[in-house]
mmCIF file of C-alpha atoms in Angstrom:
data_model
loop_
_atom_site.group_PDB
_atom_site.id
_atom_site.type_symbol
_atom_site.label_atom_id
_atom_site.label_comp_id
_atom_site.label_asym_id
_atom_site.label_seq_id
_atom_site.Cartn_x
_atom_site.Cartn_y
_atom_site.Cartn_z
ATOM 1 C CA MET A 3 16.321 69.098 -19.569
ATOM 2 C CA GLY A 4 15.787 70.179 -16.001
ATOM 3 C CA LYS A 5 18.169 69.741 -13.138
ATOM 4 C CA ARG A 6 17.662 66.885 -10.751
ATOM 5 C CA LYS A 7 16.836 67.925 -7.241
ATOM 6 C CA THR A 8 19.380 66.750 -4.682
ATOM 7 C CA VAL A 9 17.805 64.691 -1.913
ATOM 8 C CA TRP A 10 19.647 65.249 1.358
ATOM 9 C CA PRO A 11 19.484 62.788 4.248
ATOM 10 C CA THR A 12 17.397 63.790 7.236
ATOM 11 C CA ASP A 13 18.953 64.628 10.602
ATOM 12 C CA ARG A 14 17.657 61.323 11.929
ATOM 13 C CA GLU A 15 19.350 59.367 9.113
ATOM 14 C CA ILE A 16 22.622 61.197 9.751
ATOM 15 C CA ARG A 17 22.436 60.385 13.470
ATOM 16 C CA LEU A 18 21.650 56.740 12.705
ATOM 17 C CA ARG A 19 24.697 56.577 10.416
ATOM 18 C CA PHE A 20 26.954 57.863 13.205
ATOM 19 C CA ILE A 21 25.391 55.446 15.687
ATOM 20 C CA LEU A 22 25.825 52.527 13.269
ATOM 21 C CA PHE A 23 29.469 53.482 12.723
ATOM 22 C CA ALA A 24 30.098 53.590 16.485
ATOM 23 C CA VAL A 25 28.312 50.265 17.023
ATOM 24 C CA ILE A 26 30.359 48.623 14.240
ATOM 25 C CA ASP A 27 33.540 49.939 15.876
ATOM 26 C CA ALA A 28 32.554 48.664 19.331
ATOM 27 C CA ALA A 29 31.374 45.317 17.959
ATOM 28 C CA THR A 30 34.694 44.856 16.175
ATOM 29 C CA VAL A 31 36.539 45.311 19.467
ATOM 30 C CA GLN A 32 34.219 42.801 21.164
ATOM 31 C CA GLY A 33 34.872 40.213 18.467
ATOM 32 C CA VAL A 34 31.572 40.154 16.575
ATOM 33 C CA SER A 35 32.010 38.192 13.340
ATOM 34 C CA ALA A 36 33.019 39.971 10.157
ATOM 35 C CA GLU A 37 30.193 38.236 8.272
ATOM 36 C CA LEU A 38 27.756 40.358 10.253
ATOM 37 C CA LEU A 39 29.720 43.605 10.257
ATOM 38 C CA LEU A 40 30.781 43.825 6.602
ATOM 39 C CA PRO A 41 27.249 44.219 5.179
ATOM 40 C CA ALA A 42 26.547 46.936 7.753
ATOM 41 C CA HIS A 43 29.781 48.708 6.834
ATOM 42 C CA LYS A 44 28.926 48.495 3.123
ATOM 43 C CA LEU A 45 25.518 49.932 3.936
ATOM 44 C CA LEU A 46 27.213 53.091 5.239
ATOM 45 C CA ARG A 47 28.787 53.683 1.816
ATOM 46 C CA ASP A 48 25.403 53.547 0.059
ATOM 47 C CA SER A 49 22.381 55.744 0.614
ATOM 48 C CA PRO A 50 20.469 53.577 3.075
ATOM 49 C CA THR A 51 16.957 54.247 4.228
ATOM 50 C CA GLU A 52 16.161 54.769 7.879
ATOM 51 C CA ALA A 53 14.649 51.272 8.028
ATOM 52 C CA GLN A 54 17.830 49.693 6.614
ATOM 53 C CA LEU A 55 19.951 51.521 9.189
ATOM 54 C CA ARG A 56 17.682 50.403 12.046
ATOM 55 C CA ASP A 57 17.706 46.795 10.808
ATOM 56 C CA ALA A 58 21.510 46.732 10.620
ATOM 57 C CA LEU A 59 21.766 48.226 14.113
ATOM 58 C CA GLY A 60 19.281 45.698 15.471
ATOM 59 C CA GLU A 61 21.187 42.732 14.029
ATOM 60 C CA ILE A 62 24.522 43.865 15.448
ATOM 61 C CA LEU A 63 23.114 44.791 18.846
ATOM 62 C CA ALA A 64 21.287 41.459 19.124
ATOM 63 C CA THR A 65 24.555 39.628 18.468
ATOM 64 C CA GLU A 66 26.432 41.887 20.871
ATOM 65 C CA GLN A 67 23.858 41.287 23.622
ATOM 66 C CA CYS A 68 24.262 37.533 23.207
ATOM 67 C CA ALA A 69 28.041 37.882 23.447
ATOM 68 C CA VAL A 70 27.817 40.123 26.515
ATOM 69 C CA SER A 71 25.421 37.815 28.353
ATOM 70 C CA ALA A 72 27.608 34.800 27.535
ATOM 71 C CA SER A 73 30.724 36.550 28.833
ATOM 72 C CA ARG A 74 28.904 37.507 32.026
ATOM 73 C CA GLN A 75 27.915 33.894 32.593
ATOM 74 C CA ASP A 76 31.561 32.877 32.263
ATOM 75 C CA ARG A 77 32.482 35.198 35.149
ATOM 76 C CA ARG A 78 29.999 33.695 37.604
ATOM 77 C CA PRO A 79 31.657 31.612 40.307
ATOM 78 C CA MET A 80 31.077 27.892 40.065
ATOM 79 C CA ILE A 81 29.187 26.451 43.040
#
């Protein structure tokens, strides 16, 4: 039997993993729900594809943008 060739992640996948980790950390501080963050965190433990990493990032960032825009609206002075 021959040896299996080890498949290493690309530089881009490694960068996306670090970015996803940082986004999860920042989203946790901003109060994004655990239901959204736990699957993304579990994804980091697996061997995700680049598309899976981008999808997870997109979901979290979309939620974070909604939270940021809502908090900015709360700061506007009432007329």
